[in-house]
Amino acid sequence: MNHDKSHLNKRATPKSSFTLLLIILLCAQLSIFYKDNRKLLTRMQKMTHEPKEAILEHNSIAISSSGNGPLNNSTISNSSTPNRHAILMIHYHKTGFVLSRLLRSHAITHFTHYISRGAMNPSLNFTLPPPDKSWGSIQQPRKFTSSYCPNPFDLQRGTIHVQESPDFYCPVNEMGKILLNDEAISCGESKREGTKIIHFVRNPYSMALSNYYYHAQTKPHLRDGKFKQHLHQLDPIDGLKLSTAQMMIRGGGVVLMPGGDLLRMANNIIKFEQLRAYTETNHETYKPLAVEALSMDDFITDPLKFTQSYLKILTGSTVNLFRDNPTKSGRVMGSIAKRFAQKYTKNQEDEKHVTAGKHEDKEELLESLKQDEILGPILDAIESLVNDALKK
């Protein structure tokens, strides 16, 4: 922003009035954000000075380590029966709302086709949630409660569930009860053998840029919200910083819905790792848990490889998919992934989404975020968390 002293004696312009109002709104939001996220924010600021092993000791439940190096990210045997597990796909704003639903439907449709012909192993007979949940999330996303914990998730065996932006600001033992305790919803043979969490994550810088481009470059008739009105009064660098700050604080309504998702994603990466380690320590109480992170940036650059990775998580790597010809599995799975990648790419090209394509100012805006004294260190810490999750 320009701070030329010659402007001090001039009457306030519409832009300066908007900016002043914007600062007031941000201060109000930041006070709410700090109250709800002060522990995580402090955590993110300290991360660059802490050893990585300290991440698992942050919450009120201490996670014991065997001392044998990094824990295996997947504690579910690849040879176990795929549809005897509950599948939970988690995503955030700009990280796969439509993609997660289309991937799920595509996989179920093709698996059902081959199973109906008697060719594919029935263990891949996955289902959608009940009709009222088939497109939406299990619970209302970004739901803040006094306990910082959501209600228990009704994760059914053999069902592929989707949840947008869950809030897991609670002790890891409570998370175990919320996500993994199926005693109240199933019994006998219907119990799940384990749970797979597929976590859609994204580099925080590309996530912030995508969010900015969407809100700043929408068509004029869509510019009907106060946040967008303020955003359009700012130059691109200040607008990007505003939209990025908004993605770190809580929001409300349709336009502000992604509020807090950057820190929410970082928190959940930490909490899922803690939960996985906690279930290993308490394996007599909890069924096996696997947490797999998939990068939305990878999908943008190579949708075929991304889809193949998704299908591999669903099926496991060693399960005999085809009864008549075990060697057929790789070829058919590759074909299923290719169809999805081609169809999705074509749809994106036809729709010409405002965040797609090249932006001449992308590098300049990216550098402004990296050099920002407040946002830069936090985004760097989140980036480190995302990269570590993707390596496991």
Short mmCIF file of C-alpha atoms in Angstrom, two decimals:
data_model
loop_
_atom_site.label_atom_id
_atom_site.label_comp_id
_atom_site.label_asym_id
_atom_site.label_seq_id
_atom_site.Cartn_x
_atom_site.Cartn_y
_atom_site.Cartn_z
CA MET A 1 0.00 0.00 0.00
CA ASN A 2 1.18 3.61 -0.64
CA HIS A 3 1.94 5.63 2.47
CA ASP A 4 2.99 8.89 0.75
CA LYS A 5 2.92 11.69 3.34
CA SER A 6 1.45 14.03 0.75
CA HIS A 7 -1.79 12.11 1.12
CA LEU A 8 -2.14 12.88 4.82
CA ASN A 9 -3.68 16.28 4.31
CA LYS A 10 -5.98 15.20 1.52
CA ARG A 11 -9.55 14.24 1.98
CA ALA A 12 -10.00 10.48 2.30
CA THR A 13 -10.56 8.80 -1.05
CA PRO A 14 -13.06 5.97 -1.53
CA LYS A 15 -10.17 3.54 -1.70
CA SER A 16 -8.66 4.76 1.61
CA SER A 17 -12.08 4.57 3.25
CA PHE A 18 -12.49 1.00 2.03
CA THR A 19 -9.02 0.18 3.29
CA LEU A 20 -9.72 1.66 6.73
CA LEU A 21 -12.95 -0.28 7.00
CA LEU A 22 -11.12 -3.37 5.86
CA ILE A 23 -8.53 -2.99 8.61
CA ILE A 24 -11.30 -2.67 11.19
CA LEU A 25 -13.02 -5.81 9.89
CA LEU A 26 -9.75 -7.74 9.89
CA CYS A 27 -8.97 -6.69 13.47
CA ALA A 28 -12.36 -7.97 14.58
CA GLN A 29 -11.85 -11.25 12.73
CA LEU A 30 -8.30 -11.63 14.05
CA SER A 31 -9.50 -11.31 17.64
CA ILE A 32 -11.94 -14.18 17.02
CA PHE A 33 -9.27 -16.14 15.18
CA TYR A 34 -6.76 -15.75 17.99
CA LYS A 35 -9.25 -16.97 20.56
CA ASP A 36 -10.08 -20.11 18.55
CA ASN A 37 -6.61 -20.86 17.16
CA ARG A 38 -4.07 -19.35 19.56
CA LYS A 39 -2.45 -22.70 20.36
CA LEU A 40 -2.02 -23.64 16.71
CA LEU A 41 -0.77 -20.17 15.71
CA THR A 42 1.84 -20.25 18.46
CA ARG A 43 2.74 -23.74 17.31
CA MET A 44 3.22 -22.64 13.69
CA GLN A 45 5.45 -19.72 14.73
CA LYS A 46 7.70 -22.04 16.76
CA MET A 47 7.91 -24.87 14.24
CA THR A 48 10.89 -23.50 12.33
CA HIS A 49 12.90 -23.61 15.59
CA GLU A 50 11.76 -27.05 16.80
CA PRO A 51 12.96 -30.52 15.89
CA LYS A 52 10.36 -32.39 13.83
CA GLU A 53 10.00 -35.03 16.55
CA ALA A 54 8.44 -32.39 18.80
CA ILE A 55 5.35 -32.20 16.61
CA LEU A 56 3.94 -35.40 18.09
CA GLU A 57 4.22 -34.08 21.64
CA HIS A 58 2.27 -30.85 21.22
CA ASN A 59 -1.16 -31.86 22.53
CA SER A 60 -2.34 -33.01 25.92
CA ILE A 61 -1.90 -36.70 25.07
CA ALA A 62 1.73 -37.78 24.88
CA ILE A 63 2.50 -40.04 21.92
CA SER A 64 5.09 -42.68 22.65
CA SER A 65 7.54 -43.72 19.94
CA SER A 66 9.19 -47.07 19.52
CA GLY A 67 12.49 -45.40 18.68
CA ASN A 68 12.82 -47.42 15.50
CA GLY A 69 12.65 -44.49 13.12
CA PRO A 70 9.62 -42.99 11.37
CA LEU A 71 6.36 -44.83 11.78
CA ASN A 72 4.91 -46.49 8.70
CA ASN A 73 2.18 -44.19 7.38
CA SER A 74 -0.14 -47.11 6.61
CA THR A 75 -0.88 -49.56 9.40
CA ILE A 76 -3.44 -51.44 7.31
CA SER A 77 -2.19 -54.52 5.53
CA ASN A 78 -2.33 -54.15 1.76
CA SER A 79 -3.65 -57.69 1.51
CA SER A 80 -6.65 -57.03 3.77
CA THR A 81 -10.17 -56.81 2.35
CA PRO A 82 -10.62 -53.26 0.96
CA ASN A 83 -14.37 -52.86 1.46
CA ARG A 84 -14.24 -54.03 5.05
CA HIS A 85 -12.74 -50.63 5.88
CA ALA A 86 -14.37 -47.23 6.14
CA ILE A 87 -12.95 -44.64 3.73
CA LEU A 88 -12.88 -40.95 4.66
CA MET A 89 -11.80 -38.36 2.09
CA ILE A 90 -10.98 -34.94 3.55
CA HIS A 91 -10.50 -31.75 1.56
CA TYR A 92 -10.52 -27.97 1.98
CA HIS A 93 -11.57 -24.91 0.01
CA LYS A 94 -9.84 -24.94 -3.38
CA THR A 95 -8.52 -28.45 -2.72
CA GLY A 96 -11.05 -30.74 -4.25
CA PHE A 97 -14.73 -30.21 -3.43
CA VAL A 98 -15.84 -31.31 -6.89
CA LEU A 99 -12.83 -33.55 -7.53
CA SER A 100 -13.37 -35.68 -4.41
CA ARG A 101 -17.00 -36.41 -5.34
CA LEU A 102 -16.21 -37.18 -8.96
CA LEU A 103 -13.29 -39.46 -8.06
CA ARG A 104 -15.47 -41.40 -5.65
CA SER A 105 -18.34 -41.84 -8.12
CA HIS A 106 -15.98 -42.77 -10.95
CA ALA A 107 -14.28 -45.49 -8.90
CA ILE A 108 -17.54 -46.95 -7.57
CA THR A 109 -19.17 -46.93 -11.02
CA HIS A 110 -16.32 -48.80 -12.69
CA PHE A 111 -15.76 -51.22 -9.82
CA THR A 112 -19.48 -52.06 -9.83
CA HIS A 113 -19.38 -52.64 -13.59
CA TYR A 114 -16.58 -55.21 -13.38
CA ILE A 115 -18.01 -56.89 -10.27
CA SER A 116 -21.44 -57.28 -11.95
CA ARG A 117 -19.74 -59.15 -14.80
CA GLY A 118 -18.08 -61.49 -12.31
CA ALA A 119 -14.63 -60.29 -13.33
CA MET A 120 -13.54 -58.16 -10.39
CA ASN A 121 -13.08 -59.20 -6.79
CA PRO A 122 -16.26 -58.36 -4.78
CA SER A 123 -14.03 -56.91 -2.06
CA LEU A 124 -14.01 -53.72 -4.15
CA ASN A 125 -17.76 -53.30 -3.87
CA PHE A 126 -17.74 -49.82 -2.30
CA THR A 127 -20.89 -47.77 -1.75
CA LEU A 128 -21.95 -44.14 -1.49
CA PRO A 129 -23.32 -42.71 1.78
CA PRO A 130 -27.10 -42.35 2.20
CA PRO A 131 -28.77 -40.02 -0.34
CA ASP A 132 -28.80 -37.01 1.99
CA LYS A 133 -25.01 -37.28 2.35
CA SER A 134 -24.02 -38.44 -1.13
CA TRP A 135 -22.85 -34.98 -2.26
CA GLY A 136 -22.42 -33.06 0.98
CA SER A 137 -20.10 -33.65 3.87
CA ILE A 138 -20.75 -35.94 6.83
CA GLN A 139 -21.08 -32.87 9.02
CA GLN A 140 -21.29 -29.13 8.52
CA PRO A 141 -17.79 -27.91 7.57
CA ARG A 142 -15.90 -25.42 9.71
CA LYS A 143 -18.22 -25.95 12.63
CA PHE A 144 -16.79 -24.32 15.73
CA THR A 145 -17.91 -25.74 19.07
CA SER A 146 -17.00 -25.00 22.66
CA SER A 147 -15.19 -28.34 22.93
CA TYR A 148 -13.27 -27.83 19.65
CA CYS A 149 -14.36 -31.32 18.66
CA PRO A 150 -16.93 -32.35 16.04
CA ASN A 151 -19.65 -34.87 16.76
CA PRO A 152 -18.75 -38.57 16.23
CA PHE A 153 -18.44 -39.52 12.56
CA ASP A 154 -20.74 -42.32 11.44
CA LEU A 155 -18.17 -44.06 9.23
CA GLN A 156 -19.69 -47.20 7.77
CA ARG A 157 -17.73 -50.16 6.50
CA GLY A 158 -17.37 -50.25 2.70
CA THR A 159 -18.59 -46.66 2.29
CA ILE A 160 -16.52 -43.84 0.81
CA HIS A 161 -17.29 -40.74 2.88
CA VAL A 162 -16.31 -37.13 2.20
CA GLN A 163 -15.79 -34.33 4.71
CA GLU A 164 -14.89 -30.75 3.93
CA SER A 165 -12.71 -28.75 6.34
CA PRO A 166 -13.24 -30.59 9.63
CA ASP A 167 -12.16 -28.95 12.88
CA PHE A 168 -10.02 -31.28 14.99
CA TYR A 169 -8.86 -28.86 17.66
CA CYS A 170 -9.19 -31.50 20.35
CA PRO A 171 -7.05 -34.08 22.20
CA VAL A 172 -6.05 -37.09 20.13
CA ASN A 173 -7.87 -39.55 22.39
CA GLU A 174 -11.09 -37.66 21.66
CA MET A 175 -10.32 -37.88 17.95
CA GLY A 176 -10.09 -41.63 18.33
CA LYS A 177 -13.61 -41.73 19.73
CA ILE A 178 -14.90 -39.40 17.00
CA LEU A 179 -13.39 -41.15 13.98
CA LEU A 180 -12.59 -44.74 14.94
CA ASN A 181 -15.10 -45.94 17.51
CA ASP A 182 -17.73 -47.99 15.65
CA GLU A 183 -19.14 -49.85 18.66
CA ALA A 184 -22.27 -47.70 18.72
CA ILE A 185 -23.09 -48.04 15.02
CA SER A 186 -22.28 -51.63 14.08
CA CYS A 187 -21.87 -55.08 15.53
CA GLY A 188 -20.74 -58.58 14.68
CA GLU A 189 -19.71 -59.16 11.07
CA SER A 190 -20.69 -55.63 10.04
CA LYS A 191 -17.83 -54.05 11.99
CA ARG A 192 -15.11 -52.40 9.94
CA GLU A 193 -11.65 -53.88 10.00
CA GLY A 194 -10.00 -50.48 9.86
CA THR A 195 -10.20 -46.93 8.57
CA LYS A 196 -8.46 -45.19 5.68
CA ILE A 197 -8.22 -41.40 5.65
CA ILE A 198 -7.36 -39.85 2.28
CA HIS A 199 -6.23 -36.30 3.02
CA PHE A 200 -6.31 -33.88 0.08
CA VAL A 201 -3.66 -31.24 0.82
CA ARG A 202 -2.09 -28.45 -1.19
CA ASN A 203 0.99 -26.26 -1.07
CA PRO A 204 -0.17 -23.24 0.98
CA TYR A 205 1.29 -20.75 -1.49
CA SER A 206 -0.52 -22.20 -4.50
CA MET A 207 -3.64 -22.56 -2.34
CA ALA A 208 -3.48 -18.86 -1.41
CA LEU A 209 -2.86 -17.76 -5.02
CA SER A 210 -5.72 -19.89 -6.32
CA ASN A 211 -8.06 -18.44 -3.71
CA TYR A 212 -7.04 -14.90 -4.63
CA TYR A 213 -7.40 -15.40 -8.38
CA TYR A 214 -10.85 -16.87 -7.89
CA HIS A 215 -12.18 -13.99 -5.81
CA ALA A 216 -10.33 -11.21 -7.60
CA GLN A 217 -11.06 -12.25 -11.19
CA THR A 218 -14.65 -13.39 -11.06
CA LYS A 219 -17.09 -11.79 -13.46
CA PRO A 220 -18.64 -8.43 -12.46
CA HIS A 221 -22.09 -9.87 -11.81
CA LEU A 222 -20.57 -12.13 -9.15
CA ARG A 223 -19.06 -9.23 -7.24
CA ASP A 224 -21.86 -8.95 -4.76
CA GLY A 225 -20.19 -9.58 -1.42
CA LYS A 226 -18.56 -7.11 0.95
CA PHE A 227 -15.32 -9.09 1.01
CA LYS A 228 -15.06 -8.98 -2.78
CA GLN A 229 -15.93 -5.29 -2.86
CA HIS A 230 -13.01 -4.57 -0.56
CA LEU A 231 -10.76 -6.95 -2.46
CA HIS A 232 -11.40 -5.18 -5.76
CA GLN A 233 -10.39 -1.83 -4.26
CA LEU A 234 -6.86 -3.07 -3.56
CA ASP A 235 -3.87 -3.56 -5.81
CA PRO A 236 -3.00 -7.24 -6.52
CA ILE A 237 -0.29 -7.58 -3.84
CA ASP A 238 -2.41 -6.09 -1.07
CA GLY A 239 -5.44 -8.03 -2.33
CA LEU A 240 -3.49 -11.28 -2.16
CA LYS A 241 -2.35 -10.55 1.38
CA LEU A 242 -5.92 -9.77 2.40
CA SER A 243 -7.34 -12.98 0.90
CA THR A 244 -4.48 -15.03 2.41
CA ALA A 245 -5.06 -13.54 5.86
CA GLN A 246 -8.74 -14.38 5.45
CA MET A 247 -7.80 -18.01 4.70
CA MET A 248 -6.02 -18.08 8.06
CA ILE A 249 -8.91 -16.73 10.10
CA ARG A 250 -12.44 -17.93 10.53
CA GLY A 251 -15.06 -16.79 8.06
CA GLY A 252 -18.78 -17.01 7.53
CA GLY A 253 -21.27 -17.09 4.69
CA VAL A 254 -20.66 -18.35 1.18
CA VAL A 255 -17.92 -15.89 0.19
CA LEU A 256 -15.98 -16.11 3.45
CA MET A 257 -16.48 -19.87 3.80
CA PRO A 258 -12.80 -20.82 3.31
CA GLY A 259 -11.81 -18.76 6.36
CA GLY A 260 -9.21 -20.59 8.45
CA ASP A 261 -8.55 -23.42 5.99
CA LEU A 262 -4.79 -22.83 5.72
CA LEU A 263 -4.23 -23.26 9.45
CA ARG A 264 -6.98 -25.85 9.64
CA MET A 265 -5.15 -28.01 7.07
CA ALA A 266 -1.87 -27.64 8.98
CA ASN A 267 -3.53 -28.57 12.26
CA ASN A 268 -5.18 -31.64 10.77
CA ILE A 269 -1.91 -32.90 9.28
CA ILE A 270 -0.42 -32.83 12.77
CA LYS A 271 -3.50 -34.34 14.41
CA PHE A 272 -3.81 -37.20 11.89
CA GLU A 273 -0.18 -38.14 12.46
CA GLN A 274 -0.77 -38.09 16.21
CA LEU A 275 -3.92 -40.16 15.82
CA ARG A 276 -2.18 -42.76 13.70
CA ALA A 277 0.63 -43.10 16.24
CA TYR A 278 -1.91 -43.18 19.08
CA THR A 279 -3.81 -46.08 17.47
CA GLU A 280 -0.58 -48.04 17.09
CA THR A 281 0.17 -47.53 20.77
CA ASN A 282 -3.41 -48.49 21.67
CA HIS A 283 -3.88 -51.21 19.06
CA GLU A 284 -5.93 -53.35 21.44
CA THR A 285 -8.57 -50.62 21.58
CA TYR A 286 -8.61 -49.31 18.01
CA LYS A 287 -8.72 -51.00 14.63
CA PRO A 288 -5.89 -50.19 12.17
CA LEU A 289 -5.73 -46.69 10.71
CA ALA A 290 -4.05 -45.55 7.50
CA VAL A 291 -3.58 -41.87 6.64
CA GLU A 292 -2.60 -41.07 3.07
CA ALA A 293 -1.96 -37.53 1.84
CA LEU A 294 -2.57 -36.65 -1.81
CA SER A 295 -1.44 -33.36 -3.32
CA MET A 296 -3.87 -31.28 -5.33
CA ASP A 297 -0.84 -29.69 -6.99
CA ASP A 298 0.10 -33.14 -8.29
CA PHE A 299 -3.38 -33.54 -9.74
CA ILE A 300 -3.04 -30.24 -11.60
CA THR A 301 0.31 -31.27 -13.14
CA ASP A 302 -0.41 -34.99 -13.68
CA PRO A 303 -4.08 -35.99 -13.22
CA LEU A 304 -3.46 -39.53 -14.48
CA LYS A 305 -0.76 -40.32 -11.92
CA PHE A 306 -2.83 -38.71 -9.16
CA THR A 307 -5.88 -40.82 -10.04
CA GLN A 308 -3.78 -43.98 -10.11
CA SER A 309 -2.51 -43.17 -6.62
CA TYR A 310 -6.07 -42.64 -5.41
CA LEU A 311 -7.24 -45.98 -6.80
CA LYS A 312 -4.24 -47.74 -5.28
CA ILE A 313 -5.17 -46.39 -1.84
CA LEU A 314 -8.71 -47.71 -2.26
CA THR A 315 -7.70 -51.16 -3.48
CA GLY A 316 -4.41 -51.82 -1.72
CA SER A 317 -1.36 -52.85 -3.68
CA THR A 318 -1.47 -56.64 -3.37
CA VAL A 319 -5.15 -57.55 -3.43
CA ASN A 320 -6.09 -59.92 -6.28
CA LEU A 321 -8.48 -57.65 -8.19
CA PHE A 322 -9.40 -59.96 -11.05
CA ARG A 323 -10.33 -63.57 -10.49
CA ASP A 324 -9.64 -64.85 -13.98
CA ASN A 325 -6.40 -63.00 -14.67
CA PRO A 326 -4.40 -61.44 -11.79
CA THR A 327 -2.00 -59.74 -14.24
CA LYS A 328 -4.97 -57.83 -15.67
CA SER A 329 -5.26 -55.61 -12.59
CA GLY A 330 -2.66 -53.02 -13.51
CA ARG A 331 -3.95 -52.62 -17.05
CA VAL A 332 -7.57 -52.19 -16.04
CA MET A 333 -6.78 -49.81 -13.17
CA GLY A 334 -4.66 -47.77 -15.55
CA SER A 335 -7.56 -47.63 -17.97
CA ILE A 336 -10.00 -46.51 -15.24
CA ALA A 337 -7.58 -43.79 -14.15
CA LYS A 338 -6.99 -42.65 -17.74
CA ARG A 339 -10.71 -42.28 -18.44
CA PHE A 340 -11.17 -40.12 -15.38
CA ALA A 341 -8.13 -37.93 -16.09
CA GLN A 342 -9.21 -37.34 -19.69
CA LYS A 343 -12.81 -36.56 -18.75
CA TYR A 344 -11.88 -34.19 -15.93
CA THR A 345 -9.29 -32.37 -18.06
CA LYS A 346 -11.81 -31.88 -20.85
CA ASN A 347 -14.42 -30.53 -18.44
CA GLN A 348 -11.91 -28.07 -17.02
CA GLU A 349 -11.00 -26.86 -20.50
CA ASP A 350 -14.65 -26.43 -21.45
CA GLU A 351 -15.48 -24.51 -18.28
CA LYS A 352 -12.35 -22.31 -18.47
CA HIS A 353 -12.20 -21.82 -14.70
CA VAL A 354 -10.91 -18.39 -13.63
CA THR A 355 -8.04 -19.92 -11.64
CA ALA A 356 -6.83 -21.99 -14.59
CA GLY A 357 -4.28 -20.90 -17.16
CA LYS A 358 -1.28 -18.62 -16.87
CA HIS A 359 -1.18 -15.42 -14.84
CA GLU A 360 1.54 -12.94 -15.75
CA ASP A 361 1.79 -11.61 -12.20
CA LYS A 362 1.98 -15.03 -10.53
CA GLU A 363 5.71 -14.93 -9.74
CA GLU A 364 5.53 -11.37 -8.44
CA LEU A 365 2.59 -12.19 -6.17
CA LEU A 366 4.21 -15.41 -4.95
CA GLU A 367 7.39 -13.54 -4.04
CA SER A 368 5.38 -10.89 -2.17
CA LEU A 369 3.90 -13.61 0.02
CA LYS A 370 7.24 -15.26 0.65
CA GLN A 371 8.78 -11.94 1.69
CA ASP A 372 5.89 -10.85 3.91
CA GLU A 373 7.12 -10.63 7.50
CA ILE A 374 3.87 -11.96 8.98
CA LEU A 375 2.42 -14.34 6.40
CA GLY A 376 5.70 -15.70 4.99
CA PRO A 377 7.00 -17.58 8.07
CA ILE A 378 3.57 -19.12 8.74
CA LEU A 379 3.17 -20.26 5.13
CA ASP A 380 6.71 -21.67 5.16
CA ALA A 381 5.88 -23.74 8.25
CA ILE A 382 2.66 -25.03 6.65
CA GLU A 383 4.58 -25.85 3.47
CA SER A 384 7.04 -27.93 5.50
CA LEU A 385 4.18 -29.85 7.11
CA VAL A 386 2.53 -30.54 3.74
CA ASN A 387 5.81 -31.75 2.19
CA ASP A 388 6.50 -34.07 5.12
CA ALA A 389 2.98 -35.53 4.93
CA LEU A 390 3.39 -36.24 1.21
CA LYS A 391 6.72 -38.00 1.69
CA LYS A 392 5.29 -40.66 4.04
#
